[in-house]
XYZ file of C-alpha atoms in Angstrom:
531
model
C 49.130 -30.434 -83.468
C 50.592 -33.637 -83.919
C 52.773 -35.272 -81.386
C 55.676 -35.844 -83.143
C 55.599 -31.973 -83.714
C 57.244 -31.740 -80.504
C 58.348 -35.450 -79.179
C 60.645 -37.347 -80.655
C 60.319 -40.889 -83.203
C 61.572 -43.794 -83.262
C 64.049 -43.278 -85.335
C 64.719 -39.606 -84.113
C 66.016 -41.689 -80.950
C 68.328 -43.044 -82.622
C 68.854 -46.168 -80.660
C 67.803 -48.489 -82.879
C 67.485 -51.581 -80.060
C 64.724 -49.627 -78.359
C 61.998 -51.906 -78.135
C 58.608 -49.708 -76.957
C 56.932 -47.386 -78.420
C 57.952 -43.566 -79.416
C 55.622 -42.545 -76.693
C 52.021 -43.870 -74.971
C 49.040 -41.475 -74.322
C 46.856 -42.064 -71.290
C 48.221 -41.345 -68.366
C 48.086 -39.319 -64.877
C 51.397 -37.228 -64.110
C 51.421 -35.070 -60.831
C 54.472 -32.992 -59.541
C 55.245 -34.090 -56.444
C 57.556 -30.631 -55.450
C 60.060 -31.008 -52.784
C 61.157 -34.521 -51.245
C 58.766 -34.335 -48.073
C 56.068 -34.475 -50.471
C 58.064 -37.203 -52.591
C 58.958 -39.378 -49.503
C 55.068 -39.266 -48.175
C 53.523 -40.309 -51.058
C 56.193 -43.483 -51.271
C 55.318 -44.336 -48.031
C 51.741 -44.646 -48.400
C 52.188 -46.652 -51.916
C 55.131 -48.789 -50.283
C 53.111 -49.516 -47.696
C 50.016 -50.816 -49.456
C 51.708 -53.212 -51.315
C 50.894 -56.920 -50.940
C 52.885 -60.058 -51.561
C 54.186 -61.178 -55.170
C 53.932 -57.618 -55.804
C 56.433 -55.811 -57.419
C 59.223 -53.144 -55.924
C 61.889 -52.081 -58.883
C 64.174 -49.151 -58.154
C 67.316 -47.721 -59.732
C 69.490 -44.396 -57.426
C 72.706 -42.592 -57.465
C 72.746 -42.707 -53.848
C 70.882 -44.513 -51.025
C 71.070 -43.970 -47.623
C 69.252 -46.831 -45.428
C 68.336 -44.445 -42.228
C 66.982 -41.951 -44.234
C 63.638 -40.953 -42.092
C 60.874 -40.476 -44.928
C 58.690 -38.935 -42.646
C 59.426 -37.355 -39.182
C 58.658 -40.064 -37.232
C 60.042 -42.878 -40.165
C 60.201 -45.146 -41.267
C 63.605 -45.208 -42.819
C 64.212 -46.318 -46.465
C 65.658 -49.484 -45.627
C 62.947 -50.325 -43.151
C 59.968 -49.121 -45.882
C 61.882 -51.331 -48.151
C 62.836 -54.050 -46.145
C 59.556 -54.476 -44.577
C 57.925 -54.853 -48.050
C 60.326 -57.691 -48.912
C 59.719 -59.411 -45.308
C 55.608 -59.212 -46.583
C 56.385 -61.295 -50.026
C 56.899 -58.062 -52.341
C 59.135 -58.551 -54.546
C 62.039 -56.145 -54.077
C 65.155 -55.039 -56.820
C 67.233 -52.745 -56.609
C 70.045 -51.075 -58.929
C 72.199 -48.896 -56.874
C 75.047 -47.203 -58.853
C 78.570 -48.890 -56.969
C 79.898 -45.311 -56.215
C 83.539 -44.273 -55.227
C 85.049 -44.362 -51.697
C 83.899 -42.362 -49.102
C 87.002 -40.871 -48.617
C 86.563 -38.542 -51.989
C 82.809 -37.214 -51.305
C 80.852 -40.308 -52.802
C 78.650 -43.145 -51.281
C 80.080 -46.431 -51.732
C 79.700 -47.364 -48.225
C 76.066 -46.337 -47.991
C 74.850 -47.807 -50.895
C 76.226 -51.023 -49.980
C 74.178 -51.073 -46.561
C 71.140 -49.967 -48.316
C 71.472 -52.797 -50.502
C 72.734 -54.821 -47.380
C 69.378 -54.044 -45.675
C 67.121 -55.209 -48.164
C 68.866 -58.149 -48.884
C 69.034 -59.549 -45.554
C 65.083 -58.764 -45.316
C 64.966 -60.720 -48.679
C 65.239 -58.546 -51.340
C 67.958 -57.882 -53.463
C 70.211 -54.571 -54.405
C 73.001 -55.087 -56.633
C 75.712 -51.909 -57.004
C 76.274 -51.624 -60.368
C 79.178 -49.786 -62.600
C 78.654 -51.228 -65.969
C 79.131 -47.235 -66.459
C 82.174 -45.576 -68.217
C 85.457 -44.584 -66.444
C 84.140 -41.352 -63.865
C 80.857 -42.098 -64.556
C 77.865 -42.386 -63.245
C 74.055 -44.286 -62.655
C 72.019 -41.165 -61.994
C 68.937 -42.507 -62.715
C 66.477 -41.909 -59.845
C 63.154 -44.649 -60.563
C 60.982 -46.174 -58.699
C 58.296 -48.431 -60.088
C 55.318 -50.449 -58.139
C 53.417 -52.535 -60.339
C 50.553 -55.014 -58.542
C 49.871 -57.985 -61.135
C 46.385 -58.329 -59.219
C 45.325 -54.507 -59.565
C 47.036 -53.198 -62.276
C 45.079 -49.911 -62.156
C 46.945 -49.122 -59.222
C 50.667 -49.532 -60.763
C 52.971 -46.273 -60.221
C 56.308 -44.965 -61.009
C 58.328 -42.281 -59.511
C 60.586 -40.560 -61.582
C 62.362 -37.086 -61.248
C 65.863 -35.489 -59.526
C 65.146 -36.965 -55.542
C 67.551 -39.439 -54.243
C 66.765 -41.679 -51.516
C 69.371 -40.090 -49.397
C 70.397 -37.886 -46.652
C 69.184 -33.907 -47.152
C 66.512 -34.856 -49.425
C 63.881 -34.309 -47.127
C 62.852 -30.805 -47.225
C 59.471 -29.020 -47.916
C 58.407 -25.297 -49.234
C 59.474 -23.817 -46.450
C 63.061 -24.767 -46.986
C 64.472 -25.420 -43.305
C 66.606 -28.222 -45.096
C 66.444 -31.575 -43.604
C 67.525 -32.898 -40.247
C 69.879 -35.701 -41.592
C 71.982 -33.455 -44.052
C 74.820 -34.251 -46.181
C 77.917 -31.629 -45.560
C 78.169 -29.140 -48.358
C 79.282 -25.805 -48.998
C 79.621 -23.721 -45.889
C 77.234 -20.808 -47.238
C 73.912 -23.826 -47.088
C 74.513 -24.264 -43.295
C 74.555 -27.203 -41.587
C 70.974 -28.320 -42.729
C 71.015 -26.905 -46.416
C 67.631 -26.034 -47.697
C 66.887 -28.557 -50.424
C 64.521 -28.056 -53.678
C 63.608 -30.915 -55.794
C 60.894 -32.471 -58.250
C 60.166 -35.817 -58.831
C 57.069 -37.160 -60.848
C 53.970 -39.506 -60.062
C 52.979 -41.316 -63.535
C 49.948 -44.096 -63.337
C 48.883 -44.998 -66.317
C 50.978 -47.340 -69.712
C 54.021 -45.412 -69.045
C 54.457 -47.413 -65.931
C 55.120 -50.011 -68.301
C 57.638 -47.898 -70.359
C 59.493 -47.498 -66.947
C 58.996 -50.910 -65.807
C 60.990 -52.162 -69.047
C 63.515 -49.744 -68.241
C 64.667 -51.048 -64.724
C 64.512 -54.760 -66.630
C 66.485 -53.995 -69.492
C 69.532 -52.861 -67.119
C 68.318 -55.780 -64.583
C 68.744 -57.943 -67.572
C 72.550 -56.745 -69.008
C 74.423 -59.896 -68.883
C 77.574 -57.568 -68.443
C 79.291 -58.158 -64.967
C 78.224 -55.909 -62.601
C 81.658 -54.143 -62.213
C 84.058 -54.496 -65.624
C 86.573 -52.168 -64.515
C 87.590 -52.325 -61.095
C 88.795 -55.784 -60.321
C 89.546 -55.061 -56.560
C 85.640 -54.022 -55.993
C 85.051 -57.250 -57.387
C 87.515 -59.485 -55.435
C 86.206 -57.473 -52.477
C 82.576 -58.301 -53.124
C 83.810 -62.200 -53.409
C 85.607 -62.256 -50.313
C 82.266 -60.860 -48.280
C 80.239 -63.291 -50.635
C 77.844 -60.325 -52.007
C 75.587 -60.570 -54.576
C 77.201 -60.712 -58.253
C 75.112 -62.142 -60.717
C 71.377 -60.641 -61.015
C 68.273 -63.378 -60.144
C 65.731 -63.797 -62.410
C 62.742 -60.993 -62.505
C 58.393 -62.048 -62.497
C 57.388 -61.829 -65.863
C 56.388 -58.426 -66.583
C 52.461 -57.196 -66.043
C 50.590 -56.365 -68.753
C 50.805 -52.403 -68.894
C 47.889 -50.640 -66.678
C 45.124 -49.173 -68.324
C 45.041 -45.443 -69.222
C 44.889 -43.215 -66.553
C 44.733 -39.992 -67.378
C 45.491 -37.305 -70.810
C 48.897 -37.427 -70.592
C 51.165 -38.131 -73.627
C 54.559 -39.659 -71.862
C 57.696 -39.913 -73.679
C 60.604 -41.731 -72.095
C 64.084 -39.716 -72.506
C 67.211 -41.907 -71.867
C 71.280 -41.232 -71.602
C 73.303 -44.624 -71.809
C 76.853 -43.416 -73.049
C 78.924 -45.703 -75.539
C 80.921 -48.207 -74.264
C 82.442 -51.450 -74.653
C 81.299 -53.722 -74.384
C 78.171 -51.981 -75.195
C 74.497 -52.582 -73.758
C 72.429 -55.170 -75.227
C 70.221 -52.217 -75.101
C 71.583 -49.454 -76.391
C 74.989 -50.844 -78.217
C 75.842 -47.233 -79.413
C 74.506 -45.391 -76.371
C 71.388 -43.680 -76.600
C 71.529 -39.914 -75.882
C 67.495 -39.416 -76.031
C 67.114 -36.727 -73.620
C 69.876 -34.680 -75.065
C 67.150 -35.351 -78.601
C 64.157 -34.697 -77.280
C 65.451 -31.018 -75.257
C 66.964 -29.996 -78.620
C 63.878 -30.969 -80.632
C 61.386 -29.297 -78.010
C 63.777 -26.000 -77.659
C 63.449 -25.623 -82.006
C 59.962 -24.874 -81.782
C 60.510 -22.571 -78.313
C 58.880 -18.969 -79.286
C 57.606 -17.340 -75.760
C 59.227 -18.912 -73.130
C 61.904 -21.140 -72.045
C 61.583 -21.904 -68.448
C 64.191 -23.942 -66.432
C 65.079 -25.226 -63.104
C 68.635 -27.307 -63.043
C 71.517 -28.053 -60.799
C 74.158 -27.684 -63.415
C 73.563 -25.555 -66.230
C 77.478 -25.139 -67.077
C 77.801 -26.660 -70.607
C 78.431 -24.260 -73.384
C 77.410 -27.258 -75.585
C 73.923 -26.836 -74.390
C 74.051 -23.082 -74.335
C 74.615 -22.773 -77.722
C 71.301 -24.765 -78.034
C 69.675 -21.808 -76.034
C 71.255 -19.227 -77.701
C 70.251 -20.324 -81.304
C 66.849 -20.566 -79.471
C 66.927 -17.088 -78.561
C 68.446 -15.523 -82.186
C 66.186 -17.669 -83.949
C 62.761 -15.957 -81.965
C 62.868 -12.643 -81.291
C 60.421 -12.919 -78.739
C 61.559 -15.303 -76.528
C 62.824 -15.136 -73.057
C 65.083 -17.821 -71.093
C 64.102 -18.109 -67.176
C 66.857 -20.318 -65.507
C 66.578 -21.481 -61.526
C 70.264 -22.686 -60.430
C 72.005 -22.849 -57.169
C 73.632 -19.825 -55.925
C 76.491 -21.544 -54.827
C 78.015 -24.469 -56.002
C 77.663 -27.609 -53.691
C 81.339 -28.567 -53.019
C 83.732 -25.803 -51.847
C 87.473 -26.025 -51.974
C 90.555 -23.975 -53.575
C 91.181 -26.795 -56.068
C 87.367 -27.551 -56.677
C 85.687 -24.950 -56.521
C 86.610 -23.315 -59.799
C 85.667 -26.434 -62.191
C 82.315 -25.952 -61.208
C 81.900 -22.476 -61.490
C 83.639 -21.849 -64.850
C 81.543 -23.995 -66.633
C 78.251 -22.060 -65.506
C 80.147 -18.580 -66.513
C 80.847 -19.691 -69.574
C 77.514 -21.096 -70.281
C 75.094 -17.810 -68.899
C 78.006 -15.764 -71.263
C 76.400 -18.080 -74.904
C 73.534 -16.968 -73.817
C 73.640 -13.796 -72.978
C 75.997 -12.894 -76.005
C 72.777 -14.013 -78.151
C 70.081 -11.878 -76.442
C 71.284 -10.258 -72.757
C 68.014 -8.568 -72.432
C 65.777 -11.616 -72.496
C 68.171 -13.798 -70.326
C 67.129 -14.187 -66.343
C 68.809 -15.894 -64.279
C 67.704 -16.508 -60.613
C 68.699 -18.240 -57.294
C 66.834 -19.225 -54.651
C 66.795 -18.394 -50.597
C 64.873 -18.858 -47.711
C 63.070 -16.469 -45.495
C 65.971 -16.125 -43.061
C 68.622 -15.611 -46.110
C 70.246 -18.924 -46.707
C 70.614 -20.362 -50.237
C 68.326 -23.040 -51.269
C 69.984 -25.354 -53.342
C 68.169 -25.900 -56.012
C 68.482 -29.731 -57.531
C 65.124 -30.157 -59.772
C 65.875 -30.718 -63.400
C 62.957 -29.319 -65.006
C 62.193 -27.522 -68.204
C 58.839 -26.460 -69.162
C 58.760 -24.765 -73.296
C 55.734 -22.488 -74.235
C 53.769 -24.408 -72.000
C 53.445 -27.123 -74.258
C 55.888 -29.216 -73.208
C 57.396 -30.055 -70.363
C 59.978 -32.308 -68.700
C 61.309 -33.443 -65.653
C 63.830 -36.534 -64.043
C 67.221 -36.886 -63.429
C 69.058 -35.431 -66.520
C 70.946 -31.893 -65.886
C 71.295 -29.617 -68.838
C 75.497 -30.340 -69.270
C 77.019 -32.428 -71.445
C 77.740 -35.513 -69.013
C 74.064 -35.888 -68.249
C 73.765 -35.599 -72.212
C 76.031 -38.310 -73.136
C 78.530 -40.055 -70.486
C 76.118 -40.736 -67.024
C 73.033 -43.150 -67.007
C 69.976 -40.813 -66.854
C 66.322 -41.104 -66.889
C 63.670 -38.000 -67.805
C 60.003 -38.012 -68.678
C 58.669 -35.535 -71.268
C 55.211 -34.770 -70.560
C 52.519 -33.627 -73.504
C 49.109 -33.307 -71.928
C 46.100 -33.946 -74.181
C 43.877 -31.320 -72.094
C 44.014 -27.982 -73.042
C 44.257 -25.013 -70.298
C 41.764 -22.328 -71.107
C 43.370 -19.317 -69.298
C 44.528 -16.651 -71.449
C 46.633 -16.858 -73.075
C 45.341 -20.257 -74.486
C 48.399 -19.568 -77.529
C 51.500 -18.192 -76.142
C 53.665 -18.993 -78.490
C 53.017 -18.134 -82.604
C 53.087 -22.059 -84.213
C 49.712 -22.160 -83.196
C 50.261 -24.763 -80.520
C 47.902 -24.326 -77.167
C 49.202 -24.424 -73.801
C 48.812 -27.816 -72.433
C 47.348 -28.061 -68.648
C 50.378 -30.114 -67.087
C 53.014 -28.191 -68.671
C 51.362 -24.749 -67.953
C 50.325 -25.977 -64.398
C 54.274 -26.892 -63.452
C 55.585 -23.807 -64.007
C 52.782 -21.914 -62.157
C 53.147 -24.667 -59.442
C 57.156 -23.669 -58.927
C 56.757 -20.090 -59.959
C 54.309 -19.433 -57.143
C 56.311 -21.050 -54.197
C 59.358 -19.017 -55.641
C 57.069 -15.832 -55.599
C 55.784 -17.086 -51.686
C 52.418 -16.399 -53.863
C 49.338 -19.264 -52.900
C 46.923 -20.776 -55.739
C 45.028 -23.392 -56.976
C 47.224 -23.845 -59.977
C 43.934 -25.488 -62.120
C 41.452 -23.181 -60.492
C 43.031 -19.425 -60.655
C 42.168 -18.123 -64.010
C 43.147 -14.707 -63.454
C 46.306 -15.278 -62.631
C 49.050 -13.055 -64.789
C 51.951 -15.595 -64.363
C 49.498 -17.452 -67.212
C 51.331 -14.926 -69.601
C 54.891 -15.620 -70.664
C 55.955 -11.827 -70.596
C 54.153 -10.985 -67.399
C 55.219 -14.025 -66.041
C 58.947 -12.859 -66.394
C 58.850 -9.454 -65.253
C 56.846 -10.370 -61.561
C 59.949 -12.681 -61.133
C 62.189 -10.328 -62.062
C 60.139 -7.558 -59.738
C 60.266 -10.109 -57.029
C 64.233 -10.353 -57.420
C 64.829 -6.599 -57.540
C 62.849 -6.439 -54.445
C 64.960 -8.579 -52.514
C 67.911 -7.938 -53.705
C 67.388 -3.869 -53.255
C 66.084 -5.011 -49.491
C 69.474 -6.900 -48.899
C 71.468 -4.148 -49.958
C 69.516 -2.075 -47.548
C 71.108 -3.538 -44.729
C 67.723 -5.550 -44.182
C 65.818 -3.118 -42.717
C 62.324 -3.224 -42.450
C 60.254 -5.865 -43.465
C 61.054 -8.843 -46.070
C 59.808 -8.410 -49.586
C 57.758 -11.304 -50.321
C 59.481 -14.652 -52.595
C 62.568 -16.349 -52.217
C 64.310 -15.078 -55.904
C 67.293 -13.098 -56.125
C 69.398 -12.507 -59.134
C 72.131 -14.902 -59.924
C 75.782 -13.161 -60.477
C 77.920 -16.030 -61.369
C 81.957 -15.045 -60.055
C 84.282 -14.176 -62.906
C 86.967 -16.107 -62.360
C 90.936 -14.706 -63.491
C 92.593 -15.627 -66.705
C 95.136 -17.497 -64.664
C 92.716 -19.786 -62.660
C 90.957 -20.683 -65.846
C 94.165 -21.974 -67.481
C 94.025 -24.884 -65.089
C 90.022 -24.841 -64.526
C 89.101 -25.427 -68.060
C 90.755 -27.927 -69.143
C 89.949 -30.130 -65.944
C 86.381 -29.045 -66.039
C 86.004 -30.377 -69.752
C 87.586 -33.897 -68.273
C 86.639 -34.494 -65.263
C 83.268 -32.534 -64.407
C 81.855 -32.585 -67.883
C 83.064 -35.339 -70.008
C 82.029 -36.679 -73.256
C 80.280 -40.026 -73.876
C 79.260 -40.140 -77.395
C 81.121 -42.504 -79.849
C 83.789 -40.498 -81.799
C 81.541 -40.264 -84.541
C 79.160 -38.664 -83.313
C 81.742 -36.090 -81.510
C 83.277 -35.363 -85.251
C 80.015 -34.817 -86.714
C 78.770 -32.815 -83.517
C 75.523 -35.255 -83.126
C 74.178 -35.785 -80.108
């Protein structure tokens, strides 16, 4: 099998300014599953770094008292203590809207006020279009004196309030309001990835490309900027170390990095056009789907990416779509509610339309019966490949926000039956196959060594599908019971999206298509229905 088979070229990308290569082989990925594990392993690798080191990090939201473990320390005092010992510290935090409507504008600017005054710098950045967004969620350590140590996190987990939550799904103790049905500490799921190996340097050139943009930092909202003048914050970037020679391979990982910039003007030096790589590389890898599609994702509500699945399904008569979402959607109101949930509707009716039968779609609770809010953006195909990062499967994430997601191809083979799931001859790959038994088990409450357990019959796509959906039944049969008795083991119940009335769509649609899911590509592209 060659590579390309499933990742993307250079000119598949279609960005024509991107400057590395298609992809680098070599390297060490681990899923680090839930933010407690996340946070812990940042604070040990924060904490280890020396002076003239190097601390790059791009986030959506930042919240400086964050507690990354119990007992701390706080993101702005991991962060800020590495600047006060010599490291290097950058930041890119996305400028946000006003408190006042939900956002973080406020927080990110002490975040970034916290760092700075320790001797780093954070700049809040909207070279973004109109209602968009930086969602990129990075963080990259490189050490020009030990380069075999360099690392980059990458995945879905903010540096923010409610991130902070583990398997058991008690939520975390600093929690972000949401939706009255998550409680006042909403259970929280999440991946992000650990890479070591070249691709640090892929990711490393990302943060300095945007670093880089000569673009002021805020285009289109000349009060922000007046305001930043008037309290004399940082405008203007400083110059970056020269960038490390990449680290040496790690691992047998094949990385490819997946980008969204949408098209603007004026555009990035960059990515002039945009570059809509992830929305690429998903519909490249979900051609050569056969078995099984599995995905975990905050907002699958497009019906631009559900035909995608659909075709998927009609085109392989075999295979069978597993989607995690939320239960519920995170924001609750009479006026906002219904954006958010007839986009999802629409999109679970493409693809059940194409093959009902091999469609399952789950939510997620704890053991006492509260929703878990699912946030990973994860997609694992045949177990071949596999990706993860910040990148939801709707068409904003696809085109209009600034994303970042990391396809995985693992050079190691797994030997558990079956070592072909799918019929194009292509053998499961360790990582990929290895994810999904990592998130399938803590959904099924079932324990494993994920590399070790070769008997395990989640290993086969079809047997796989029906313990989750045995799992669900269980559950949901028990809670229709009245509870009685005890528990049936997992945390999956079956996901019945609300149909909402003709006469609340009328409005819903239209301002859902806008304002919650909006299009970035060039014009174009739009016409000629190219992502």
């Amino acid at each position: 099998m060659a590579a390309d088979d499933w990742l993307l070229t250079a000119r598949e990308r279609g960005n024509p300014r991107w400057r590395m290569p298609a992809w680098c082989s070599g390297n060490a990925v681990t899923p680090l599953v839930n933010g407690a594990t996340y946070f812990d392993r940042l604070v040990d690798e924060v904490g280890s770094l020396r002076a003239g080191d190097h601390l790059f990090f791009t986030d959506w939201r930042g919240d400086a008292d964050q507690r990354l473990r119990t007992d701390g320390p706080t993101v702005g005092e991991l962060f800020g203590a590495a600047a006060r010992r010599g490291v290097i510290v950058k930041g890119l935090m996305w400028r946000s809207h006003s408190d006042e409507l939900a956002y973080s504008e406020q927080e990110n600017r002490r975040l970034g006020d916290e760092v700075d005054d320790a001797g780093g710098e954070v700049l809040l950045d909207q070279r973004i279009r109109r209602a968009g967004s930086h969602h990129q969620k990075l963080v990259v350590l490189r050490r020009p004196a030990d380069p075999d140590r360099d690392v980059a996190f990458v995945g879905g987990i903010d540096l923010c309030h409610s991130r902070r939550d583990d398997a058991a799904h008690e939520g975390d103790p600093q929690a972000l309001p949401m939706s009255p049905p998550y409680g006042a500490h909403p259970p929280w799921h999440d991946v992000q990835l650990e890479v070591h190996g070249p691709a640090v340097g892929m990711l490393d050139e990302v943060f300095r490309e945007r670093w880089d943009d000569p673009q002021p930092l805020d285009l289109r909202t000349p009060i922000a900027r007046l305001r930043d003048a008037l309290r004399d914050a940082e405008q203007t970037a400083g110059p970056l170390p020269a960038r490390p020679a990449d680290p040496a391979p790690a691992g047998s990982a094949v990385v490819q990095v997946l980008r969204t910039y949408p098209a603007i003007r004026p555009g990035y030096p960059f990515a002039p056009d945009g570059e809509r790589s992830v929305a690429r590389g998903y519909t490249k890898a979900l051609g050569r789907a056969r078995r099984l599609v599995y995905l975990q994702d905050q907002y699958l509500w497009s019906p631009h990416i559900a035909r995608l699945l659909a075709a998927a399904l009609r085109r392989s008569p075999e295979l069978h779509l597993v989607v995690i979402v939320p239960r519920h959607s995170d924001v609750d109101g009479r006026f906002s509610l219904p954006p958010n949930q007839v986009g999802r509707w629409e999109a679970l009716r493409v693809c059940r339309a194409a093959a009902s039968d091999r469609v399952h779609v789950f939510d997620l609770e704890n053991h006492h019966g509260t929703p878990v809010y699912g946030h990973a953006k994860v997609a694992v195909v045949d177990d071949v490949w596999a990706a993860a990062g910040s990148a939801n499967l709707n068409r904003r994430s696809w085109s209009h926000d600034s994303e970042l997601t990391v396809a995985v191809l693992d050079d190691t083979l797994d030997g558990r039956d079956p070592t072909h799931p799918a019929d194009h001859g292509d053998p499961a790959r360790r990582f990929a196959r290895a994810l999904r038994l990592r998130l399938m088990r803590e959904h099924l409450d079932r324990a494993g060594d994920d590399d070790v357990d070769d008997g395990d019959d989640l290993c086969d796509p079809m047997e796989a599908v029906l313990a989750l959906d045995r799992a669900a039944t269980a559950l949901d049969a028990w809670h229709r019971a009245g509870r009685i008795g005890p528990r049936p083991p997992g945390r999956l119940r079956h996901h019945r999206p609300e149909r909402l009335r003709w006469y609340t769509r009328l409005w819903a649609v239209p301002v859902y298509r806008l304002v919650y899911d909006p299009d970035g590509r060039t014009w174009g592209d739009r016409l000629r229905r190219r992502w």
